[in-house]
PDB file of C-alpha atoms in Angstrom:
ATOM      1  CA  SER A   1     -37.202 -17.170 -76.231  1.00 46.00           C
ATOM      2  CA  ASN A   2     -34.062 -16.844 -74.119  1.00 45.00           C
ATOM      3  CA  VAL A   3     -33.082 -13.375 -75.404  1.00 45.00           C
ATOM      4  CA  LEU A   4     -33.914 -10.352 -73.228  1.00 45.00           C
ATOM      5  CA  THR A   5     -34.076  -7.011 -75.012  1.00 45.00           C
ATOM      6  CA  ILE A   6     -32.882  -4.028 -72.932  1.00 49.00           C
ATOM      7  CA  ILE A   7     -34.678  -0.717 -73.531  1.00 43.00           C
ATOM      8  CA  ASP A   8     -33.107   2.648 -72.621  1.00 47.00           C
ATOM      9  CA  GLY A   9     -35.763   4.302 -70.445  1.00 48.00           C
ATOM     10  CA  VAL A  10     -34.604   7.798 -71.383  1.00 49.00           C
ATOM     11  CA  THR A  11     -34.443   7.516 -75.171  1.00 53.00           C
ATOM     12  CA  ASN A  12     -36.927   4.622 -75.433  1.00 54.00           C
ATOM     13  CA  THR A  13     -34.576   2.859 -77.802  1.00 56.00           C
ATOM     14  CA  VAL A  14     -33.024  -0.613 -77.751  1.00 47.00           C
ATOM     15  CA  ALA A  15     -29.800  -0.477 -75.720  1.00 49.00           C
ATOM     16  CA  GLY A  16     -28.841  -4.090 -76.311  1.00 52.00           C
ATOM     17  CA  THR A  17     -29.779  -7.688 -75.730  1.00 54.00           C
ATOM     18  CA  VAL A  18     -28.828 -10.289 -73.117  1.00 52.00           C
ATOM     19  CA  THR A  19     -29.031 -14.055 -73.508  1.00 58.00           C
ATOM     20  CA  LEU A  20     -30.742 -15.666 -70.510  1.00 53.00           C
ATOM     21  CA  PRO A  21     -29.617 -19.021 -69.076  1.00 57.00           C
ATOM     22  CA  GLY A  22     -32.908 -20.572 -70.099  1.00 55.00           C
ATOM     23  CA  THR A  23     -36.021 -20.102 -72.257  1.00 56.00           C
ATOM     24  CA  ALA A  24     -38.816 -18.005 -70.784  1.00 52.00           C
ATOM     25  CA  GLY A  25     -42.317 -17.092 -71.835  1.00 52.00           C
ATOM     26  CA  ARG A  26     -43.647 -14.047 -70.006  1.00 52.00           C
ATOM     27  CA  VAL A  27     -40.950 -12.180 -68.069  1.00 51.00           C
ATOM     28  CA  ALA A  28     -40.640  -9.055 -65.917  1.00 53.00           C
ATOM     29  CA  ALA A  29     -37.331  -7.252 -65.318  1.00 55.00           C
ATOM     30  CA  ASP A  30     -36.161  -4.667 -62.767  1.00 55.00           C
ATOM     31  CA  ALA A  31     -32.768  -2.970 -62.344  1.00 55.00           C
ATOM     32  CA  THR A  32     -31.524  -2.284 -58.794  1.00 53.00           C
ATOM     33  CA  ASN A  33     -28.016  -1.447 -57.517  1.00 50.00           C
ATOM     34  CA  GLY A  34     -26.246  -2.541 -60.681  1.00 49.00           C
ATOM     35  CA  ARG A  35     -28.214  -5.764 -61.062  1.00 50.00           C
ATOM     36  CA  VAL A  36     -31.029  -6.702 -63.445  1.00 52.00           C
ATOM     37  CA  TYR A  37     -33.569  -9.111 -61.911  1.00 48.00           C
ATOM     38  CA  VAL A  38     -35.537 -11.127 -64.468  1.00 49.00           C
ATOM     39  CA  GLY A  39     -38.589 -13.060 -63.301  1.00 46.00           C
ATOM     40  CA  ALA A  40     -40.248 -15.559 -65.611  1.00 47.00           C
ATOM     41  CA  ALA A  41     -43.874 -16.651 -65.462  1.00 43.00           C
ATOM     42  CA  GLU A  42     -43.061 -19.552 -67.766  1.00 47.00           C
ATOM     43  CA  PRO A  43     -41.366 -21.617 -66.374  1.00 49.00           C
ATOM     44  CA  ALA A  44     -42.942 -20.589 -63.099  1.00 47.00           C
ATOM     45  CA  SER A  45     -40.979 -19.151 -60.165  1.00 47.00           C
ATOM     46  CA  THR A  46     -37.742 -18.749 -62.136  1.00 49.00           C
ATOM     47  CA  VAL A  47     -35.523 -15.720 -61.351  1.00 47.00           C
ATOM     48  CA  TRP A  48     -32.273 -14.792 -63.073  1.00 46.00           C
ATOM     49  CA  VAL A  49     -29.895 -12.091 -61.862  1.00 49.00           C
ATOM     50  CA  LEU A  50     -27.638 -10.203 -64.273  1.00 51.00           C
ATOM     51  CA  GLU A  51     -24.659  -8.346 -62.776  1.00 51.00           C
ATOM     52  CA  THR A  52     -24.259  -5.096 -64.722  1.00 53.00           C
ATOM     53  CA  ALA A  53     -21.752  -3.295 -62.497  1.00 54.00           C
ATOM     54  CA  SER A  54     -18.087  -4.128 -61.963  1.00 64.00           C
ATOM     55  CA  PRO A  55     -17.215  -5.258 -58.427  1.00 77.00           C
ATOM     56  CA  ALA A  56     -15.878  -2.523 -56.141  1.00 87.00           C
ATOM     57  CA  SER A  57     -12.093  -2.201 -56.064  1.00 92.00           C
ATOM     58  CA  THR A  58     -10.139  -3.535 -53.086  1.00 95.00           C
ATOM     59  CA  ASN A  59      -7.034  -1.467 -53.920  1.00 97.00           C
ATOM     60  CA  ALA A  60      -6.014   0.501 -50.806  1.00 98.00           C
ATOM     61  CA  ASP A  61      -2.447   1.243 -51.932  1.00 98.00           C
ATOM     62  CA  LEU A  62      -0.699   4.586 -52.176  1.00 98.00           C
ATOM     63  CA  SER A  63       1.417   5.278 -55.253  1.00 98.00           C
ATOM     64  CA  ALA A  64       3.424   8.058 -53.573  1.00 98.00           C
ATOM     65  CA  LEU A  65       3.973   9.545 -50.106  1.00 98.00           C
ATOM     66  CA  THR A  66       6.039  12.645 -49.275  1.00 98.00           C
ATOM     67  CA  LEU A  67       6.621  15.044 -46.383  1.00 97.00           C
ATOM     68  CA  SER A  68       7.076  18.807 -46.460  1.00 97.00           C
ATOM     69  CA  SER A  69      10.223  18.358 -44.332  1.00 95.00           C
ATOM     70  CA  GLY A  70      12.458  15.343 -43.856  1.00 94.00           C
ATOM     71  CA  THR A  71      13.154  12.303 -46.053  1.00 94.00           C
ATOM     72  CA  LEU A  72      11.379   8.964 -45.809  1.00 96.00           C
ATOM     73  CA  SER A  73      13.414   5.926 -44.855  1.00 94.00           C
ATOM     74  CA  PRO A  74      13.224   3.459 -46.486  1.00 95.00           C
ATOM     75  CA  VAL A  75      12.380   4.866 -49.928  1.00 96.00           C
ATOM     76  CA  PHE A  76       8.618   4.730 -50.516  1.00 98.00           C
ATOM     77  CA  ALA A  77       7.124   1.522 -51.915  1.00 97.00           C
ATOM     78  CA  ALA A  78       3.413   0.731 -52.071  1.00 97.00           C
ATOM     79  CA  GLY A  79       3.854  -2.496 -50.134  1.00 97.00           C
ATOM     80  CA  THR A  80       5.844  -0.871 -47.309  1.00 97.00           C
ATOM     81  CA  THR A  81       3.697   0.750 -44.603  1.00 98.00           C
ATOM     82  CA  ALA A  82       6.250   1.805 -41.936  1.00 97.00           C
ATOM     83  CA  TYR A  83       8.729   4.683 -42.385  1.00 97.00           C
ATOM     84  CA  THR A  84      10.909   7.040 -40.367  1.00 96.00           C
ATOM     85  CA  ALA A  85      11.998  10.637 -40.929  1.00 95.00           C
ATOM     86  CA  SER A  86      13.907  13.281 -38.973  1.00 93.00           C
ATOM     87  CA  VAL A  87      13.303  17.032 -38.838  1.00 93.00           C
ATOM     88  CA  ALA A  88      15.031  19.945 -37.159  1.00 89.00           C
ATOM     89  CA  ASN A  89      13.726  21.456 -33.947  1.00 89.00           C
ATOM     90  CA  GLY A  90      12.392  24.424 -35.881  1.00 89.00           C
ATOM     91  CA  ALA A  91       9.923  22.193 -37.742  1.00 93.00           C
ATOM     92  CA  ASN A  92       7.053  22.434 -35.257  1.00 94.00           C
ATOM     93  CA  ALA A  93       4.595  21.242 -37.917  1.00 97.00           C
ATOM     94  CA  ILE A  94       4.717  19.407 -41.229  1.00 97.00           C
ATOM     95  CA  THR A  95       2.353  18.373 -44.012  1.00 98.00           C
ATOM     96  CA  VAL A  96       2.067  14.987 -45.699  1.00 98.00           C
ATOM     97  CA  THR A  97       1.138  14.422 -49.352  1.00 98.00           C
ATOM     98  CA  PRO A  98      -0.300  10.943 -50.044  1.00 98.00           C
ATOM     99  CA  THR A  99      -1.280   9.891 -53.573  1.00 98.00           C
ATOM    100  CA  LYS A 100      -3.723   7.013 -54.025  1.00 98.00           C
ATOM    101  CA  ALA A 101      -3.156   4.240 -56.523  1.00 97.00           C
ATOM    102  CA  ASP A 102      -6.869   3.743 -57.268  1.00 97.00           C
ATOM    103  CA  ALA A 103      -9.040   6.687 -58.254  1.00 95.00           C
ATOM    104  CA  ASN A 104     -11.984   5.436 -56.191  1.00 95.00           C
ATOM    105  CA  ALA A 105     -10.107   5.107 -52.888  1.00 97.00           C
ATOM    106  CA  THR A 106     -10.231   7.754 -50.144  1.00 98.00           C
ATOM    107  CA  ILE A 107      -7.444   9.044 -47.881  1.00 98.00           C
ATOM    108  CA  GLN A 108      -7.407  10.389 -44.316  1.00 98.00           C
ATOM    109  CA  VAL A 109      -4.445  11.566 -42.239  1.00 98.00           C
ATOM    110  CA  ARG A 110      -3.735  12.173 -38.554  1.00 98.00           C
ATOM    111  CA  VAL A 111      -0.844  12.877 -36.211  1.00 98.00           C
ATOM    112  CA  ASN A 112      -0.097  11.274 -32.835  1.00 97.00           C
ATOM    113  CA  ALA A 113      -3.296   9.175 -32.762  1.00 96.00           C
ATOM    114  CA  GLY A 114      -5.545  12.220 -33.084  1.00 97.00           C
ATOM    115  CA  ALA A 115      -8.680  12.464 -35.198  1.00 97.00           C
ATOM    116  CA  PHE A 116      -8.431  11.574 -38.887  1.00 98.00           C
ATOM    117  CA  SER A 117      -9.151  14.263 -41.467  1.00 97.00           C
ATOM    118  CA  ALA A 118      -9.767  13.797 -45.187  1.00 98.00           C
ATOM    119  CA  VAL A 119      -7.080  14.805 -47.671  1.00 98.00           C
ATOM    120  CA  THR A 120      -7.203  15.053 -51.452  1.00 98.00           C
ATOM    121  CA  SER A 121      -4.961  12.623 -53.281  1.00 98.00           C
ATOM    122  CA  GLY A 122      -1.765  14.270 -54.494  1.00 97.00           C
ATOM    123  CA  GLN A 123      -2.277  17.381 -52.356  1.00 98.00           C
ATOM    124  CA  ALA A 124      -0.684  18.404 -49.065  1.00 98.00           C
ATOM    125  CA  SER A 125      -2.628  17.812 -45.877  1.00 98.00           C
ATOM    126  CA  GLY A 126      -3.280  20.499 -43.312  1.00 97.00           C
ATOM    127  CA  ALA A 127      -0.475  21.355 -40.887  1.00 97.00           C
ATOM    128  CA  LEU A 128       0.309  18.481 -38.505  1.00 98.00           C
ATOM    129  CA  ALA A 129       1.777  19.705 -35.207  1.00 97.00           C
ATOM    130  CA  LEU A 130       4.935  17.935 -34.017  1.00 97.00           C
ATOM    131  CA  ASN A 131       6.145  17.422 -30.465  1.00 94.00           C
ATOM    132  CA  VAL A 132       9.843  17.357 -29.629  1.00 91.00           C
ATOM    133  CA  GLY A 133      10.875  13.707 -29.927  1.00 92.00           C
ATOM    134  CA  LEU A 134       8.943  11.000 -31.751  1.00 94.00           C
ATOM    135  CA  ASN A 135       5.653  11.599 -33.580  1.00 96.00           C
ATOM    136  CA  THR A 136       3.463   9.251 -35.638  1.00 97.00           C
ATOM    137  CA  VAL A 137       1.856  10.442 -38.865  1.00 98.00           C
ATOM    138  CA  ASP A 138      -0.757   8.031 -40.267  1.00 98.00           C
ATOM    139  CA  SER A 139      -2.169   8.050 -43.795  1.00 98.00           C
ATOM    140  CA  LYS A 140      -5.204   5.731 -43.922  1.00 98.00           C
ATOM    141  CA  VAL A 141      -6.411   4.554 -47.333  1.00 98.00           C
ATOM    142  CA  THR A 142      -9.897   3.059 -47.699  1.00 98.00           C
ATOM    143  CA  ALA A 143     -10.609   1.146 -50.906  1.00 97.00           C
ATOM    144  CA  GLN A 144     -13.765   1.563 -52.989  1.00 94.00           C
ATOM    145  CA  ASP A 145     -15.338  -1.477 -51.346  1.00 92.00           C
ATOM    146  CA  GLY A 146     -15.409   0.421 -48.044  1.00 94.00           C
ATOM    147  CA  THR A 147     -13.854  -2.382 -46.022  1.00 95.00           C
ATOM    148  CA  THR A 148     -10.306  -2.807 -47.326  1.00 97.00           C
ATOM    149  CA  VAL A 149      -8.053  -0.412 -45.387  1.00 98.00           C
ATOM    150  CA  LYS A 150      -4.289   0.140 -45.394  1.00 98.00           C
ATOM    151  CA  THR A 151      -2.487   2.566 -43.070  1.00 98.00           C
ATOM    152  CA  TYR A 152       0.932   3.997 -43.863  1.00 98.00           C
ATOM    153  CA  THR A 153       2.747   5.207 -40.719  1.00 98.00           C
ATOM    154  CA  ILE A 154       5.693   7.619 -40.610  1.00 98.00           C
ATOM    155  CA  THR A 155       7.555   8.003 -37.313  1.00 96.00           C
ATOM    156  CA  VAL A 156       8.887  11.554 -37.386  1.00 96.00           C
ATOM    157  CA  ALA A 157      11.684  12.483 -34.955  1.00 94.00           C
ATOM    158  CA  ARG A 158      11.846  16.193 -34.119  1.00 93.00           C
ATOM    159  CA  SER A 159      15.187  17.163 -32.593  1.00 89.00           C
ATOM    160  CA  ALA A 160      15.491  18.704 -29.118  1.00 83.00           C
ATOM    161  CA  THR A 161      15.707  22.448 -28.562  1.00 73.00           C
ATOM    162  CA  THR A 162      18.907  23.886 -29.989  1.00 65.00           C
ATOM    163  CA  GLY A 163      21.414  25.568 -27.686  1.00 65.00           C
ATOM    164  CA  SER A 164      20.548  23.404 -24.664  1.00 64.00           C
ATOM    165  CA  TRP A 165      22.394  20.631 -22.828  1.00 65.00           C
ATOM    166  CA  THR A 166      20.938  17.217 -22.094  1.00 64.00           C
ATOM    167  CA  THR A 167      22.317  15.003 -19.308  1.00 69.00           C
ATOM    168  CA  MET A 168      23.064  11.512 -20.584  1.00 71.00           C
ATOM    169  CA  ALA A 169      24.204   8.337 -18.800  1.00 75.00           C
ATOM    170  CA  ALA A 170      27.530   8.581 -16.954  1.00 79.00           C
ATOM    171  CA  MET A 171      30.564   6.654 -18.171  1.00 78.00           C
ATOM    172  CA  PRO A 172      30.894   3.274 -16.441  1.00 83.00           C
ATOM    173  CA  THR A 173      34.539   3.982 -15.578  1.00 83.00           C
ATOM    174  CA  ALA A 174      35.542   7.451 -14.331  1.00 83.00           C
ATOM    175  CA  ARG A 175      38.917   8.558 -15.712  1.00 81.00           C
ATOM    176  CA  HIS A 176      40.852  11.485 -17.116  1.00 83.00           C
ATOM    177  CA  GLY A 177      43.167  11.955 -20.034  1.00 83.00           C
ATOM    178  CA  ALA A 178      41.201   9.514 -22.194  1.00 84.00           C
ATOM    179  CA  SER A 179      40.914   9.700 -25.970  1.00 87.00           C
ATOM    180  CA  ALA A 180      37.481   9.855 -27.607  1.00 85.00           C
ATOM    181  CA  GLU A 181      36.198   9.482 -31.152  1.00 86.00           C
ATOM    182  CA  VAL A 182      32.712   9.373 -32.733  1.00 86.00           C
ATOM    183  CA  ILE A 183      32.150   6.768 -35.467  1.00 85.00           C
ATOM    184  CA  ASN A 184      28.699   6.249 -36.994  1.00 79.00           C
ATOM    185  CA  GLY A 185      26.939   7.786 -34.005  1.00 77.00           C
ATOM    186  CA  VAL A 186      28.892   5.758 -31.430  1.00 84.00           C
ATOM    187  CA  ILE A 187      31.299   7.487 -28.991  1.00 86.00           C
ATOM    188  CA  TYR A 188      34.414   5.405 -28.308  1.00 85.00           C
ATOM    189  CA  VAL A 189      36.481   6.239 -25.187  1.00 85.00           C
ATOM    190  CA  VAL A 190      39.938   4.680 -25.035  1.00 87.00           C
ATOM    191  CA  GLY A 191      42.554   4.523 -22.276  1.00 84.00           C
ATOM    192  CA  GLY A 192      43.124   7.358 -19.820  1.00 83.00           C
ATOM    193  CA  TYR A 193      44.107   7.320 -16.134  1.00 82.00           C
ATOM    194  CA  THR A 194      42.252   6.058 -13.086  1.00 82.00           C
ATOM    195  CA  GLY A 195      45.190   6.580 -10.676  1.00 78.00           C
ATOM    196  CA  SER A 196      47.307   4.574 -13.071  1.00 82.00           C
ATOM    197  CA  GLN A 197      47.196   4.147 -16.813  1.00 79.00           C
ATOM    198  CA  SER A 198      43.950   2.441 -17.931  1.00 79.00           C
ATOM    199  CA  SER A 199      43.495  -0.033 -20.745  1.00 80.00           C
ATOM    200  CA  VAL A 200      39.677   0.128 -20.572  1.00 82.00           C
ATOM    201  CA  ASN A 201      37.909   0.820 -23.869  1.00 85.00           C
ATOM    202  CA  GLN A 202      34.216   1.743 -23.750  1.00 84.00           C
ATOM    203  CA  ALA A 203      31.563   2.804 -26.257  1.00 83.00           C
ATOM    204  CA  TYR A 204      28.344   4.847 -25.995  1.00 78.00           C
ATOM    205  CA  ASP A 205      25.637   4.478 -28.630  1.00 74.00           C
ATOM    206  CA  THR A 206      23.868   7.827 -29.158  1.00 67.00           C
ATOM    207  CA  ALA A 207      20.983   6.288 -31.112  1.00 58.00           C
TER     208      ALA A 207
END
């Protein structure tokens, strides 16, 4: 016969049947790691393998990613892994909430290339300390297969201490009486006097 009857070892009842690729006389079967191995004495030295478990998922996507402070740019999308966000100086720590797309994936987070720590999908991580300036917050997703990994990185800019002055680059042309205007983060300096009236126009990008 080429029909293998499967017996439930707990209830000792027939759980189903499987049609083998060929006809066998005396057979022996063993189930290991989601596979059923069937060895036939007739014909001799014939082994069939039946896959009974679905292959492990390779889905390492997030379905959502949020911060406790600041707004992601660009807007989150599963296929986008690099983001930026800005926070005030008073935000000396933040949390990140990653949500996995596949129930069998796992998530770990870290800040500034430190050690990864596990986080539950859809729940806020522990507090992640921020330095003044740029910080990197990584959310690493490992798929069920254990080898497929995707890392989502947020570069978080924490502003400098409030109430303090920072020395920037000097103007290329020293002058007085000039007009200045800020447009989209760029300082434009127009005209003025350098001993005589100046027609020099210069711009400083604050980004």
